[in-house]
Short mmCIF file of C-alpha atoms in Angstrom, two decimals:
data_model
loop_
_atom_site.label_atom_id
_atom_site.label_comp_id
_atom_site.label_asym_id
_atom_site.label_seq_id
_atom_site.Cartn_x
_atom_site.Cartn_y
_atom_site.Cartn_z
CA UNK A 841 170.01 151.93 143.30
CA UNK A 842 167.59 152.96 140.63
CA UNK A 843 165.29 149.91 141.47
CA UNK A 844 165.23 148.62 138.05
CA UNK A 845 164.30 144.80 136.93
CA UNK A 846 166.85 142.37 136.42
CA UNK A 847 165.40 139.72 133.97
CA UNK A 848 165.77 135.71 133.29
CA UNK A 849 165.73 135.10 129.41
CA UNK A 850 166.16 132.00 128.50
CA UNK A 851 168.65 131.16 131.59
CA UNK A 852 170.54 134.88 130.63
CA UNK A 853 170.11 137.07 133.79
CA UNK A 854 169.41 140.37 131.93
CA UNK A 855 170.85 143.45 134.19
CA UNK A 856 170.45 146.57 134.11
CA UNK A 857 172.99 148.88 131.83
CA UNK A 858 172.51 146.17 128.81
CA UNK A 859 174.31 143.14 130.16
CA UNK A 860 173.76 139.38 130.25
CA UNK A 861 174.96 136.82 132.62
CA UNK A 862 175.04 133.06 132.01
CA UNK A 863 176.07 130.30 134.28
CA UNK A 864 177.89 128.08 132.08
CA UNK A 865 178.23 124.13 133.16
CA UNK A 866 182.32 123.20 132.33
CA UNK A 867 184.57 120.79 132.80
CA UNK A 868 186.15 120.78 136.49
CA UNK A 869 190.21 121.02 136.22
CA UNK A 870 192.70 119.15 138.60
CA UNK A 871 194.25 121.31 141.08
CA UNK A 872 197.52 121.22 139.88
CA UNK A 873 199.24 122.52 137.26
CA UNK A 874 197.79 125.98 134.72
CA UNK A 875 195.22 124.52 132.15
CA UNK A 876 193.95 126.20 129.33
CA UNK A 877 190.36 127.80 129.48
CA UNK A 878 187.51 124.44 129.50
CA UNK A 879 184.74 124.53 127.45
CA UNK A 880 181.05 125.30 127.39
CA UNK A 881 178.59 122.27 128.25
CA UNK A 882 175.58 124.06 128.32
CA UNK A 883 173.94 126.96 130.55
CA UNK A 884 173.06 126.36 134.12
CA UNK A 885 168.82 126.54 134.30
CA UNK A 886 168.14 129.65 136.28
CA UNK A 887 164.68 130.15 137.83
CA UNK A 888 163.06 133.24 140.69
CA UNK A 889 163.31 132.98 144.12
CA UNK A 890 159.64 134.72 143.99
CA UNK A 891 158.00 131.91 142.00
CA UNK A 892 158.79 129.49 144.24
CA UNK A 893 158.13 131.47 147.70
CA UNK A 894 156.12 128.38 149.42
CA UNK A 895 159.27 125.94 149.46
CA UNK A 896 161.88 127.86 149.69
CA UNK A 897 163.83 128.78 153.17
CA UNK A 898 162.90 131.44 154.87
CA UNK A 899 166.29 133.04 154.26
CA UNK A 900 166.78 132.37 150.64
CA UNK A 901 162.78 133.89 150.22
CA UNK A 902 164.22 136.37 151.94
CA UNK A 903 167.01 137.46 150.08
CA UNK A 904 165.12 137.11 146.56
CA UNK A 905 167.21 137.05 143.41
CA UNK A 906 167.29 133.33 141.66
CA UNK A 907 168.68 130.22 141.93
CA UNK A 908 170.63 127.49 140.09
CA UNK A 909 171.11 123.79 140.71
CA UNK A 910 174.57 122.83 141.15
CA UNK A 911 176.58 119.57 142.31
CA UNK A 912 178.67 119.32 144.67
CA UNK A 913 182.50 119.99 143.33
CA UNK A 914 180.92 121.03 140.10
CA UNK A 915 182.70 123.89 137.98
CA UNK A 916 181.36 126.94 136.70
CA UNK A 917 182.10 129.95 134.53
CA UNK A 918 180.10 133.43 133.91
CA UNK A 919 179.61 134.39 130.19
CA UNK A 920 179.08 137.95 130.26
CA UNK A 921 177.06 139.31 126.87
CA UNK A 922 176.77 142.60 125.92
CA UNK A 923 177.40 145.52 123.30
CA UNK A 924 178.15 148.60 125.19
CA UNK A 925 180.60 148.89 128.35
CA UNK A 926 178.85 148.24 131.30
CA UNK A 927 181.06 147.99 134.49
CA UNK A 928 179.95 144.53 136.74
CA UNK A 929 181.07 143.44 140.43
CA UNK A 930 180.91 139.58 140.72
CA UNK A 931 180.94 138.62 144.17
CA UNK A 932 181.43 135.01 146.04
CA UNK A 933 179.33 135.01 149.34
CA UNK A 934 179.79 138.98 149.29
CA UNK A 935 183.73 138.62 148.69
CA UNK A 936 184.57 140.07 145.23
CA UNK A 937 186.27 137.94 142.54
CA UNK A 938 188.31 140.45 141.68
CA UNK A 939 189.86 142.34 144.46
CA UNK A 940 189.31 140.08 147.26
CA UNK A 941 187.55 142.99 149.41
CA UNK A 942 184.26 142.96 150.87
CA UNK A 943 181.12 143.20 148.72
CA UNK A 944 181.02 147.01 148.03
CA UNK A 945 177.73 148.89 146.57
CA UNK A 946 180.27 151.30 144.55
CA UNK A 947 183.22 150.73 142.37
CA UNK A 948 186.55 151.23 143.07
CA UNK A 949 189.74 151.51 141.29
CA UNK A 950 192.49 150.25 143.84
CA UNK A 951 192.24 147.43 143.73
CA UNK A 952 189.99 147.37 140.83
CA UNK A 953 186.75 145.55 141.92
CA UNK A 954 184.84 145.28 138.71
CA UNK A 955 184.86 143.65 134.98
CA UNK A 956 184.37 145.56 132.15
CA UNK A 957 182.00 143.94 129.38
CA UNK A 958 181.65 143.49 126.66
CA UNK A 959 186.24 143.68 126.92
CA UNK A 960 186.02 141.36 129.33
CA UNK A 961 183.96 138.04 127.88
CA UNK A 962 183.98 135.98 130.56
CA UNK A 963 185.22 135.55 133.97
CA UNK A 964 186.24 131.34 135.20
CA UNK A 965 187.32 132.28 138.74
CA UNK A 966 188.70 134.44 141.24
CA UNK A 967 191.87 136.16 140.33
CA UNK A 968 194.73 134.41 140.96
CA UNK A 969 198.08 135.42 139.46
CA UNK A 970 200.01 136.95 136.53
CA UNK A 971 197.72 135.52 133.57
CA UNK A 972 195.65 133.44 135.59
CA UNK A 973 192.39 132.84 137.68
CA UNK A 974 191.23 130.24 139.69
CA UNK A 975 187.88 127.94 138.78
CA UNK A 976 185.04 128.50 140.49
CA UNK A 977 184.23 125.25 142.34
CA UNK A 978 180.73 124.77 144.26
CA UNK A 979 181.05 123.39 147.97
CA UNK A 980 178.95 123.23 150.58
CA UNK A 981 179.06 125.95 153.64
CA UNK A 982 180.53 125.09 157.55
CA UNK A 983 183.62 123.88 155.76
CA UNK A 984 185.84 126.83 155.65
CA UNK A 985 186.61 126.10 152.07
CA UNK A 986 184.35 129.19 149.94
CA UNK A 987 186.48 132.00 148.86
CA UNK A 988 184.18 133.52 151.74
CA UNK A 989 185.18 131.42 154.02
CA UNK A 990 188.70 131.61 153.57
CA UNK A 991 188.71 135.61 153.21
CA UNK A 992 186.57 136.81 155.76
CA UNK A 993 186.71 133.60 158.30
CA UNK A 994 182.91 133.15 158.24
CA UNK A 995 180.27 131.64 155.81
CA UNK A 996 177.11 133.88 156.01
CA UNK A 997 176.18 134.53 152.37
CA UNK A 998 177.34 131.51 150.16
CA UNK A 999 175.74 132.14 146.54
CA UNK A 1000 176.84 134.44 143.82
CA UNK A 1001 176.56 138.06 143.47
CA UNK A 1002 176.18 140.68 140.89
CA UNK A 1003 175.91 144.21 140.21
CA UNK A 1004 176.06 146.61 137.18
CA UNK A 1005 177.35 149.77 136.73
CA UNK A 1006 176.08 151.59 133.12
CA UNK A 1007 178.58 154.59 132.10
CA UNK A 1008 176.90 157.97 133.10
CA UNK A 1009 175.89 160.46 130.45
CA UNK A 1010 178.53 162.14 129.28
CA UNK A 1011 180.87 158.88 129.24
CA UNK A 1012 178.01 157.17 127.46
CA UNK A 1013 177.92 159.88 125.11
CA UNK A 1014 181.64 159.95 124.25
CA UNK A 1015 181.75 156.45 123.91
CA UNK A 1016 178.87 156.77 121.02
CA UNK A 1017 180.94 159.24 119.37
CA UNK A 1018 183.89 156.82 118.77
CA UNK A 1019 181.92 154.08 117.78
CA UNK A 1020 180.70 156.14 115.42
CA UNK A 1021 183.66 157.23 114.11
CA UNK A 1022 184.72 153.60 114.19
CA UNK A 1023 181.90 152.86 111.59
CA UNK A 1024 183.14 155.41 108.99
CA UNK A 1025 186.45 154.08 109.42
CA UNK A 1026 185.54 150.51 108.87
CA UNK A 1027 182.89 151.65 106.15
CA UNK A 1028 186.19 154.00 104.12
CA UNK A 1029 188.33 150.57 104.21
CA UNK A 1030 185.87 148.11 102.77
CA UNK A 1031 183.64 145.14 104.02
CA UNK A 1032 185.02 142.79 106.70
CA UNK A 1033 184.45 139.16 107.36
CA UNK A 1034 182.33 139.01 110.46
CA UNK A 1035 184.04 138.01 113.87
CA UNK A 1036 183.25 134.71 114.69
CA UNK A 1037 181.55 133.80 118.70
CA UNK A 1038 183.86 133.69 121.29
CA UNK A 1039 181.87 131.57 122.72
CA UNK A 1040 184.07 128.75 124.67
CA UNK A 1041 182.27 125.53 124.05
CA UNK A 1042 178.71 125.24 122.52
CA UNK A 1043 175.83 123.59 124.65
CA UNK A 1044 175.50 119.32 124.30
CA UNK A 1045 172.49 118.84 122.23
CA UNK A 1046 152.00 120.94 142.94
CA UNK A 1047 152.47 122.75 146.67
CA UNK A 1048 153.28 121.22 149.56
CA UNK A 1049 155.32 121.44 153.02
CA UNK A 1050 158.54 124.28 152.92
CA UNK A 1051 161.41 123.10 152.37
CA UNK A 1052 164.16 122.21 154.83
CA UNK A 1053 166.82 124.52 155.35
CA UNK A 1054 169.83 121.98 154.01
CA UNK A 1055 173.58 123.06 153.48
CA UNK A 1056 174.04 125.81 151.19
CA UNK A 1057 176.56 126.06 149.04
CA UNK A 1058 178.81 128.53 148.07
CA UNK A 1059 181.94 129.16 145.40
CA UNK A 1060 185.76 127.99 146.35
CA UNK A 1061 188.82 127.77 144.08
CA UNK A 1062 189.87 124.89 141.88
CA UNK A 1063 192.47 125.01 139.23
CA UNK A 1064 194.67 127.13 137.43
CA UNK A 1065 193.58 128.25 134.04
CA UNK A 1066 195.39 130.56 132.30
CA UNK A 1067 192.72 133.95 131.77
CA UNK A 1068 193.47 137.49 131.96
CA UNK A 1069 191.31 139.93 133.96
CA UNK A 1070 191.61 143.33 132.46
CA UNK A 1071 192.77 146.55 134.11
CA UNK A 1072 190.01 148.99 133.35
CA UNK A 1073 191.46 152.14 131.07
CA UNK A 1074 188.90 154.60 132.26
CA UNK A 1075 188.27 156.67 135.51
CA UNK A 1076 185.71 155.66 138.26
CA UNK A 1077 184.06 159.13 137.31
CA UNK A 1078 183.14 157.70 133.82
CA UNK A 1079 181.01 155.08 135.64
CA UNK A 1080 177.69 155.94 137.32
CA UNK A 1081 177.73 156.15 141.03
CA UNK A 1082 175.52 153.68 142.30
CA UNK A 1083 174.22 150.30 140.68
CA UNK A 1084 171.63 150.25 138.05
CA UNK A 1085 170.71 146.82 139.23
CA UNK A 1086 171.75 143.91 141.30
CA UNK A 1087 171.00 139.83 142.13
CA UNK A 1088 171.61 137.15 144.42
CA UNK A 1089 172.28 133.89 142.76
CA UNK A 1090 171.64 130.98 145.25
CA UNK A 1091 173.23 127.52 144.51
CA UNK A 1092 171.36 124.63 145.42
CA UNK A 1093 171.65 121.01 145.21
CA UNK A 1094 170.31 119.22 142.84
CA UNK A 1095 167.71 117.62 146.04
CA UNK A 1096 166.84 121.16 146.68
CA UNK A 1097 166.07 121.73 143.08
CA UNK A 1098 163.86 119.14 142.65
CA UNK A 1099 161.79 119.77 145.64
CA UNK A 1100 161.61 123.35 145.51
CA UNK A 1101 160.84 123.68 141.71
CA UNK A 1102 159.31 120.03 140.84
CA UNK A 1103 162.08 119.93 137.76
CA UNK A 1104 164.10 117.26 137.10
CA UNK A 1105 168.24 118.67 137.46
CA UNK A 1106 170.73 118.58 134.86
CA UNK A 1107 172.13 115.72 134.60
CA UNK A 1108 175.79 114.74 136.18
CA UNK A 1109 179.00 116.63 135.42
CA UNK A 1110 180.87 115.36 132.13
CA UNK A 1111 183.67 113.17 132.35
CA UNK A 1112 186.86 115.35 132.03
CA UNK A 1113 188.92 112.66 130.82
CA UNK A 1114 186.48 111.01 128.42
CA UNK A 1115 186.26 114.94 126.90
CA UNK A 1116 189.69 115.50 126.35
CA UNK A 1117 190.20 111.62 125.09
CA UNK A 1118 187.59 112.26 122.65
CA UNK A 1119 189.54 115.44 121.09
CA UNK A 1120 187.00 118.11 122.00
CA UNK A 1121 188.40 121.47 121.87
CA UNK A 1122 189.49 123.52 124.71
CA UNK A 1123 190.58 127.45 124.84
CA UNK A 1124 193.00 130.17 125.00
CA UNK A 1125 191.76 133.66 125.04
CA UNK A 1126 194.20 136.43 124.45
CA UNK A 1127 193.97 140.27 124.05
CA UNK A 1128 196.97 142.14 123.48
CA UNK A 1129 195.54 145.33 123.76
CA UNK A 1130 194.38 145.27 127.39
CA UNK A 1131 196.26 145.02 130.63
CA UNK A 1132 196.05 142.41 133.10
CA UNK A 1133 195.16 143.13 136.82
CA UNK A 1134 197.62 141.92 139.68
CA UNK A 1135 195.79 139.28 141.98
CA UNK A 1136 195.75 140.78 145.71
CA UNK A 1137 197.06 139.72 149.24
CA UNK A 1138 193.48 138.06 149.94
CA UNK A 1139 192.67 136.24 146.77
CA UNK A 1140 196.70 134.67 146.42
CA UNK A 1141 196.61 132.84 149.79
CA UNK A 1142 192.78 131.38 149.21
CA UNK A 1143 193.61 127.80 148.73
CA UNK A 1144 191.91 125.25 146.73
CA UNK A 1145 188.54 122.98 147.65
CA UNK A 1146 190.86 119.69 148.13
CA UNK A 1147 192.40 120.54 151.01
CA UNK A 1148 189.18 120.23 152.49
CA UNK A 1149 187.33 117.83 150.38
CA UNK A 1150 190.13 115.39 150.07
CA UNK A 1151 192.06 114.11 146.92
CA UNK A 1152 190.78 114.76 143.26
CA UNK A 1153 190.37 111.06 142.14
CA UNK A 1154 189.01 111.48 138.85
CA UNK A 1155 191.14 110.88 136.20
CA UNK A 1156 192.92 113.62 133.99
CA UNK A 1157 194.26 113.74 130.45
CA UNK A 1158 196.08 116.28 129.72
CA UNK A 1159 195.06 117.96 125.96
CA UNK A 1160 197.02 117.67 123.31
CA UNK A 1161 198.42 120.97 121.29
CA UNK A 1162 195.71 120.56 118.22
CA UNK A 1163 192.92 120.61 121.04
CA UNK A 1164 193.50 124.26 122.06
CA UNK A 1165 191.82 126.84 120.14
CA UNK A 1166 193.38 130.18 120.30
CA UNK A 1167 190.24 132.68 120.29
CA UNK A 1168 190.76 136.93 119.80
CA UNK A 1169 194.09 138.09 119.45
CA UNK A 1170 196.26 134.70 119.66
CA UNK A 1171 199.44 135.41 119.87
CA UNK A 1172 201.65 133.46 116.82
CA UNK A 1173 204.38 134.11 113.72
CA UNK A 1174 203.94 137.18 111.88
CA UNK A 1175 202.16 137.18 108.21
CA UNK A 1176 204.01 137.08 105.59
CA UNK A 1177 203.48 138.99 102.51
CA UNK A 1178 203.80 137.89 98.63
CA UNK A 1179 203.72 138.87 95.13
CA UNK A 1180 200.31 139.64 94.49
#
């Protein structure tokens, strides 16, 4: 661990190795059925354990990091921004997303325990299947229904984790080399029209006693979504050794939030069927250059929040063809050519 800061700019966690993370507010998806990707409503409000060190629990003060307010069976997604690769471990109350294996302080290549950014965008869930992930779902601990839960048969951690991983040197190095070459390439053939954001979804326009422990809450699966987590091309020995930085991301009720920061939450989760009704876009992201990873043993049999929380009543309308914007390489009919 090299000790260095991780930052909060403008509700991006800034981590070491020249990566953001931001907690993006979505649309929850029904439980059956494989959905395409939901949009962006907005950034979850991120604030420091440390600033708040009088009303926080004892155990959340001390485990530091930061912490978000979240409702209960509200969905999330992580929106990973960044320019050069930077190898990050997402955990769910110390289980990785990924591989399903304990929280690990190094990486590890089978099964692959890490996201590559910036090839990887963005990361919905836990992975799930061929092509797929499941949402990440808040829910309170003592159920048994957290991906942690489920997994390990305990709920000790609840909360999000991350770590980062920059290349060492002489990968760096190499990978500065081919960008540069890149450059002249791109520079020989002529000006491009600039990519456009991949972002899915754009954002909707005094002390006093500590704080009660309450239920904390931690991340379990909800629907299907059809995402692709990619199969990193490089060896482990590219990667440095140890993390250049890590965080603990507590969720808290909205309650919680108000006491322990004096701010006012975010307001309720949207409407999913009011969205789609409205024609509001949803997603597909494809990228036919990368592999996808196989889900494991673990992460296959973790079943979704309902079977604990009871039936999904809200209602669900399914969107229509025209909603779903392909984003990247989207797969489709070849070009054709003409007299020109």
């Amino acid at each position: 661990m090299s000790g260095a800061a991780v930052r909060i700019d403008e509700d991006t966690l800034q981590l070491p190795g020249g990566v953001g993370v931001r907690f993006m507010r979505t649309l929850r998806l029904p439980e059956t059925g494989t959905h395409p990707l939901p949009p962006g409503l907005g950034t979850f409000p991120l604030r420091r354990v440390a600033d708040h060190a009088d009303r926080v629990p004892e155990e959340m003060r001390r485990r530091g990091g930061v912490l978000l307010p979240v409702y209960l069976r509200e969905a999330m997604w992580l929106r990973f921004l960044g320019t050069r690769p930077v190898a990050v471990q997402v955990g769910a109350g110390k289980v990785c997303a990924v591989s399903g294996e304990p929280w690990s302080g190094r990486l590890a290549g089978d099964p692959q325990n890490y996201v590559v950014v910036p090839r990887q965008p963005w990361l919905d869930g836990v992975n799930s299947g061929a092509g797929t992930v499941r949402q990440f779902v808040a829910v309170p601990l003592g159920l048994g229904a957290t991906v942690e839960g489920q997994v390990t048969g305990e709920e000790v951690w609840g909360g999000v984790q991350l770590q980062s991983f920059p290349l060492g040197a002489a990968a760096l190095e190499r990978w500065r080399e081919e960008e540069r070459r890149a450059v002249l390439r791109r520079t020989a053939a002529g000006p491009l029209a600039a990519p456009g954001a991949l972002a899915a979804g754009a954002p909707p326009p005094a002390p006093s006693a500590p704080a009660p422990r309450g239920a904390a809450m931690g991340l379990g699966a909800g629907g299907s979504m059809r995402q692709e987590v990619y199969r990193d091309p490089r060896p482990l020995s590219d990667w440095a050794p140890q993390p250049a930085g890590r965080v603990f991301v507590h969720l808290v009720t909205p309650p919680q939030w108000r006491h322990i920061t004096g701010e006012a939450p975010p307001p309720s989760p949207v409407d999913r069927a009011a969205y789609t009704a409205a024609g509001l876009p949803w997603y597909d992201y494809f990228d036919e250059d990368a592999d996808d990873l196989s889900p494991t043993d673990a992460l296959a049999a973790v079943r979704p929040v309902g079977d604990w929380l009871g039936e999904d009543h809200e209602p669900w309308q399914q969107p229509s063809p025209g909603q779903v914007t392909p984003l990247k390489d989207a797969p489709g009919g070849a070009v054709q050519d003409g007299d020109w």
